[in-house]
Coordinates of C-alpha atoms and ligand atoms in Angstrom, one line a residue:
M1 CA 76.6 130.0 111.4
N2 CA 80.2 129.0 111.9
R3 CA 80.6 129.0 115.8
M4 CA 84.5 129.4 115.4
K5 CA 84.0 132.8 113.7
M6 CA 81.7 134.1 116.5
K7 CA 82.2 137.7 117.7
T8 CA 83.4 137.5 121.4
E9 CA 82.6 140.7 123.4
I10 CA 84.5 141.5 126.5
L11 CA 82.1 142.9 129.2
P12 CA 83.2 144.9 132.2
A13 CA 81.8 143.4 135.5
E14 CA 79.6 146.3 136.2
G15 CA 76.8 148.8 135.1
E16 CA 75.1 148.1 131.8
A17 CA 77.2 145.1 131.1
I18 CA 75.4 143.3 133.8
A19 CA 72.2 143.6 131.8
K20 CA 73.9 143.0 128.6
A21 CA 75.3 139.6 129.9
A22 CA 72.1 138.7 131.2
D23 CA 70.3 139.4 128.0
L24 CA 72.8 137.2 126.1
L25 CA 72.2 134.2 128.5
R26 CA 68.4 134.9 128.1
R27 CA 68.8 134.6 124.3
G28 CA 70.6 131.2 124.7
E29 CA 74.1 132.6 124.0
L30 CA 77.4 131.7 125.8
V31 CA 79.0 134.0 128.3
A32 CA 82.1 133.4 130.3
L33 CA 81.5 134.4 134.1
P34 CA 83.8 134.6 137.0
T35 CA 83.2 132.5 140.1
E36 CA 85.1 132.2 143.2
T37 CA 87.0 129.2 142.0
V38 CA 87.5 129.5 138.1
Y39 CA 85.9 131.1 135.1
G40 CA 82.8 129.2 133.7
I41 CA 81.1 129.2 130.4
A42 CA 77.6 129.9 131.2
A43 CA 74.5 129.1 129.3
D44 CA 70.9 128.9 130.0
A45 CA 70.7 125.4 131.7
R46 CA 67.1 125.0 130.7
N47 CA 67.8 125.4 126.9
G48 CA 69.2 122.1 125.5
A49 CA 70.5 124.0 122.3
A50 CA 72.3 126.7 124.3
V51 CA 73.7 123.8 126.5
A52 CA 74.9 121.8 123.5
K53 CA 77.0 125.1 122.2
I54 CA 79.0 124.7 125.7
F55 CA 80.1 121.2 124.6
V56 CA 81.0 122.5 121.1
A57 CA 82.9 125.4 122.6
K58 CA 84.8 123.2 125.0
G59 CA 85.2 120.1 122.9
R60 CA 83.8 118.2 125.9
P61 CA 82.0 114.9 125.8
Q62 CA 78.2 115.3 125.8
D63 CA 77.7 112.9 128.6
N64 CA 79.3 114.9 131.5
P65 CA 76.6 116.3 133.9
L66 CA 76.6 120.2 134.3
I67 CA 76.0 122.0 137.6
L68 CA 73.3 124.8 137.7
H69 CA 74.3 128.0 139.2
I70 CA 71.5 130.0 141.0
P71 CA 71.6 133.3 143.0
D72 CA 70.2 131.8 146.0
A73 CA 68.4 128.9 147.7
S74 CA 64.8 130.2 146.8
W75 CA 65.3 129.1 143.3
L76 CA 65.8 125.6 144.4
T77 CA 62.3 124.5 144.0
R78 CA 62.2 125.9 140.5
Y79 CA 64.4 123.1 139.2
C80 CA 64.2 120.6 141.9
E81 CA 61.7 118.1 143.1
D82 CA 61.3 117.0 146.8
V83 CA 64.0 119.4 148.2
P84 CA 65.0 117.9 151.6
D85 CA 65.3 120.4 154.6
A86 CA 69.0 119.4 154.7
A87 CA 69.4 121.3 151.4
Y88 CA 68.2 124.5 153.1
K89 CA 70.3 123.8 156.1
L90 CA 73.4 123.6 153.9
A91 CA 72.5 126.5 151.9
E92 CA 72.0 128.6 154.8
S93 CA 75.5 127.7 156.2
F94 CA 77.6 127.5 152.9
W95 CA 75.8 129.5 150.1
P96 CA 77.2 131.5 148.5
G97 CA 80.2 129.1 148.3
P98 CA 81.8 126.1 147.0
L99 CA 79.2 123.6 147.6
T100 CA 77.2 121.6 145.1
M101 CA 74.2 119.6 146.1
I102 CA 72.7 116.7 144.1
L103 CA 68.9 116.9 144.1
K104 CA 66.0 115.3 142.1
K105 CA 65.6 117.4 138.9
K106 CA 62.1 118.7 137.7
P107 CA 61.4 117.9 134.1
C108 CA 62.2 121.7 133.1
V109 CA 65.9 120.6 133.4
P110 CA 66.8 118.8 130.2
L111 CA 68.7 115.5 130.3
R112 CA 71.3 117.0 128.0
T113 CA 72.2 119.4 131.0
T114 CA 72.4 116.5 133.5
G115 CA 74.2 114.0 131.3
G116 CA 71.1 111.9 131.2
L117 CA 70.6 111.7 135.0
E118 CA 67.3 112.3 136.8
T119 CA 69.3 114.3 139.3
V120 CA 70.9 117.7 139.1
G121 CA 73.9 119.5 140.8
M122 CA 73.0 122.8 142.3
R123 CA 75.4 125.5 143.4
C124 CA 75.4 129.3 144.3
P125 CA 78.6 130.8 143.3
D126 CA 80.4 133.2 145.7
H127 CA 80.7 136.1 143.2
A128 CA 78.4 139.1 143.6
V129 CA 78.5 140.1 140.0
T130 CA 77.8 136.7 138.5
R131 CA 74.9 136.3 141.0
A132 CA 73.6 139.6 139.9
I133 CA 73.9 138.5 136.1
I134 CA 72.0 135.3 136.9
E135 CA 69.4 137.1 138.8
A136 CA 68.8 139.7 136.1
S137 CA 68.7 137.0 133.2
G138 CA 66.1 135.0 135.3
V139 CA 67.6 131.8 134.1
P140 CA 69.7 129.3 135.9
V141 CA 73.3 128.8 134.3
A142 CA 75.2 125.6 133.4
A143 CA 78.8 126.7 133.9
P144 CA 81.6 124.1 133.4
S145 CA 85.1 125.6 133.5
A146 CA 85.8 128.0 130.7
N147 CA 88.6 126.2 128.9
T148 CA 89.0 123.8 126.1
S149 CA 88.7 120.3 127.3
G150 CA 92.2 119.0 128.4
R151 CA 93.6 122.5 129.0
P152 CA 93.8 124.2 132.4
S153 CA 90.9 126.0 133.8
C154 CA 91.1 129.9 133.5
T155 CA 91.3 132.1 136.6
T156 CA 91.4 135.5 134.6
A157 CA 89.3 136.8 131.9
E158 CA 92.7 137.1 129.8
H159 CA 93.1 133.4 130.0
V160 CA 89.5 132.9 128.8
R161 CA 90.1 135.3 125.9
E162 CA 93.2 133.3 124.7
D163 CA 91.4 129.9 124.9
M164 CA 87.8 130.9 123.9
W165 CA 88.1 133.8 121.5
G166 CA 85.6 133.3 118.7
K167 CA 84.0 130.3 120.4
I168 CA 81.7 132.1 123.0
D169 CA 79.6 135.3 122.7
G170 CA 81.0 137.2 125.7
I171 CA 83.5 137.4 128.5
V172 CA 82.6 139.1 131.8
D173 CA 85.9 140.4 133.2
G174 CA 85.5 140.1 136.8
G175 CA 89.3 140.2 137.6
P176 CA 91.3 137.3 138.8
C177 CA 89.3 134.4 140.7
Q178 CA 90.4 133.8 144.2
V179 CA 92.6 130.7 143.7
G180 CA 90.4 127.8 145.2
V181 CA 89.7 124.1 144.8
E182 CA 86.6 122.8 143.2
S183 CA 83.3 122.6 144.7
T184 CA 82.5 120.0 147.3
I185 CA 79.7 117.8 146.0
I186 CA 77.1 116.1 148.3
D187 CA 74.3 113.9 147.0
L188 CA 71.1 114.5 149.1
T189 CA 69.0 112.2 147.0
V190 CA 70.2 109.2 149.2
T191 CA 70.0 108.7 152.9
P192 CA 72.3 109.3 154.6
P193 CA 73.8 112.0 152.2
Q194 CA 76.9 111.0 150.4
L195 CA 79.9 112.9 149.7
L196 CA 80.6 112.5 146.0
R197 CA 83.6 114.9 145.7
P198 CA 85.7 116.3 148.4
G199 CA 86.2 120.1 147.7
G200 CA 86.5 123.5 149.1
L201 CA 84.3 122.6 152.2
P202 CA 85.6 120.0 154.8
L203 CA 83.3 117.1 155.5
E204 CA 83.3 118.1 159.1
S205 CA 81.6 121.4 158.6
L206 CA 79.0 119.7 156.5
R207 CA 78.4 117.2 159.3
D208 CA 78.3 120.0 161.8
A209 CA 75.7 122.1 159.8
L210 CA 73.4 119.0 159.3
G211 CA 73.4 118.3 163.2
D212 CA 73.0 114.9 164.7
D213 CA 70.1 113.6 162.9
E214 CA 70.5 110.9 160.2
H215 CA 71.6 113.5 157.8
G216 CA 74.5 114.3 159.9
R217 CA 75.9 110.9 159.2
I218 CA 77.2 111.7 155.8
G219 CA 79.1 108.9 154.2
N220 CA 82.6 110.0 153.9
P221 CA 84.9 109.0 150.8
G222 CA 86.3 106.1 152.9
D223 CA 82.9 104.6 153.4
V224 CA 82.1 105.2 149.9
L225 CA 85.0 103.2 148.8
A226 CA 84.3 100.4 151.2
N227 CA 80.8 99.9 149.9
L228 CA 81.8 100.5 146.4
S229 CA 79.4 103.5 145.9
V230 CA 82.2 105.5 144.6
G231 CA 81.7 103.4 141.4
R232 CA 78.0 104.5 141.7
H233 CA 79.2 108.1 141.9
I234 CA 81.5 108.0 139.1
D235 CA 79.1 106.0 137.0
R236 CA 76.5 108.8 137.6
A237 CA 79.0 111.4 136.6
G238 CA 79.8 109.4 133.5
G239 CA 83.4 108.5 134.4
V240 CA 83.2 104.8 134.5
I241 CA 81.1 104.6 131.4
K242 CA 83.7 106.6 129.6
N243 CA 86.6 104.6 131.0
E244 CA 84.9 101.4 130.3
H245 CA 84.4 102.5 126.9
A246 CA 87.8 103.6 126.3
R247 CA 89.0 100.2 127.8
M248 CA 86.8 98.4 125.3
L249 CA 88.1 100.4 122.4
E250 CA 91.6 99.8 123.5
Q251 CA 91.0 96.2 123.7
R252 CA 89.3 96.0 120.3
A253 CA 92.4 97.8 118.8
R254 CA 94.6 95.3 120.4
D255 CA 92.5 92.5 119.1
A256 CA 92.4 94.0 115.6
Q257 CA 96.3 94.6 115.7
A258 CA 96.8 90.9 116.6
L259 CA 94.7 89.6 114.0
L260 CA 96.3 91.9 111.3
L261 CA 99.7 90.4 112.3
T262 CA 98.4 86.8 112.1
A263 CA 96.9 87.7 108.8
R264 CA 100.0 89.1 107.5
K265 CA 102.1 86.0 108.5
R266 CA 99.6 83.7 107.0
I267 CA 99.4 85.5 103.7
G268 CA 103.0 85.8 103.6
A269 CA 103.3 82.0 103.9
L270 CA 100.5 81.6 101.3
V271 CA 102.4 84.0 98.9
E272 CA 105.6 81.9 99.4
L273 CA 103.8 78.6 98.8
V274 CA 102.0 79.8 95.7
L275 CA 105.1 81.2 94.4
D276 CA 106.8 77.9 94.6
L277 CA 103.9 76.5 92.5
V278 CA 103.8 78.7 89.6
P279 CA 106.4 78.8 86.7
E280 CA 109.2 81.3 87.4
N281 CA 107.9 82.3 90.8
D282 CA 105.7 84.8 88.6
L283 CA 103.1 86.5 90.9
F284 CA 100.9 87.4 88.1
Q285 CA 100.7 83.9 86.9
A286 CA 99.6 82.9 90.4
F287 CA 96.7 85.4 90.1
D288 CA 95.9 83.9 86.6
Y289 CA 95.8 80.4 88.2
G290 CA 93.4 81.7 90.8
F291 CA 95.7 81.2 93.7
F292 CA 94.6 84.6 95.2
D293 CA 91.1 84.0 95.0
V294 CA 89.4 85.8 98.1
S295 CA 88.1 82.4 99.3
V296 CA 91.8 81.0 99.3
I297 CA 92.9 84.1 101.1
L298 CA 90.2 83.9 103.7
N299 CA 91.0 80.1 104.2
A300 CA 94.5 80.9 104.7
V301 CA 93.8 83.6 107.2
Y302 CA 91.3 81.9 109.3
A303 CA 92.5 78.3 108.9
Ligands
AMP1 P1 82.4 120.8 137.7 O1 83.7 120.1 137.2 O2 82.7 121.6 138.8 O3 81.7 121.7 136.5 O4 81.3 119.8 138.0 C1 81.0 118.8 137.1 C2 81.0 117.5 137.9 O5 80.1 117.4 138.9 C3 80.6 116.4 137.0 O6 81.7 115.9 136.2 C4 80.2 115.3 138.0 O7 81.2 114.6 138.6 C5 79.7 116.2 139.1 N1 78.0 116.2 138.9 C6 77.3 117.2 138.3 N2 76.0 116.7 138.3 C7 75.8 115.6 139.0 C8 74.8 114.6 139.3 N3 73.6 115.0 138.9 N4 75.1 113.7 139.7 C9 76.4 113.3 140.3 N5 77.6 114.1 139.9 C10 77.3 115.2 139.3
MG2 MG1 87.3 121.8 134.0

């Protein structure tokens, strides 16, 4: 099927539409859902084919890890291994809300969703309708921002319609999002926990919630920079790999351009030399004499 010609349905954020959106998600379709920050394109995070459609709709690189959205902390153990007490403490204080916790993933979460990582980001959005839809669908949803890669994130259903029309199956119109910053991300797979991305929740409130034990000593972004684990984070999030790759491609393009310039100069010199040698400076005769034999040209370029 041509995904660009898909029928997109606008669904109200109430009544039967909730069951309809839930049904679309269960069937592996894409539905834009409102959250407290921005609209997300949601898909069943356990379904690799559904998740692949998100990347197609967004035009987003496939190595970017997606965050799982769940209706409450009781779902953590379905998708995460060895959930530490700290996760429940934080969930109690800040969920629903803009806090993403990185935990060890269970095998039911495909690597396609986590960008190849053995860990997974978990979040419970502060939007009652979206939580009701996820609850009714019975599936955790991966939901990156509902916009074409490189375009601004959408904070109204109308913006989503303009950007995603014909690329997704449904848009739940939950009105404008409260304008907010993106979720704070904390990695609970390391001791002490590490702040990976500052966001809606200040570090101090996270420390307060975790109390005075070793979990309270969250590494802050300064520490992270000092011990270079910011590289590890970005690396895990795919950023460094992408930047490294982009840098390598740029370097190759520069090398190729330099080589081409050298080649042009040398071939130019060869042509001038050859033209001096053949009667009447006739290029065709130069070919006849074999002066433009491939090996002659290669010798001229790489000499
Ligand atoms: P968002 O832009 O709010 O959809 O969040 C996606 C970002 O969360 C990714 O680009 C990563 O920076 C981060 N992220 C998601 N999952 C993980 C993970 N398992 N480990 C580290 N960072 C993650
Ligand atoms: Mg975005």
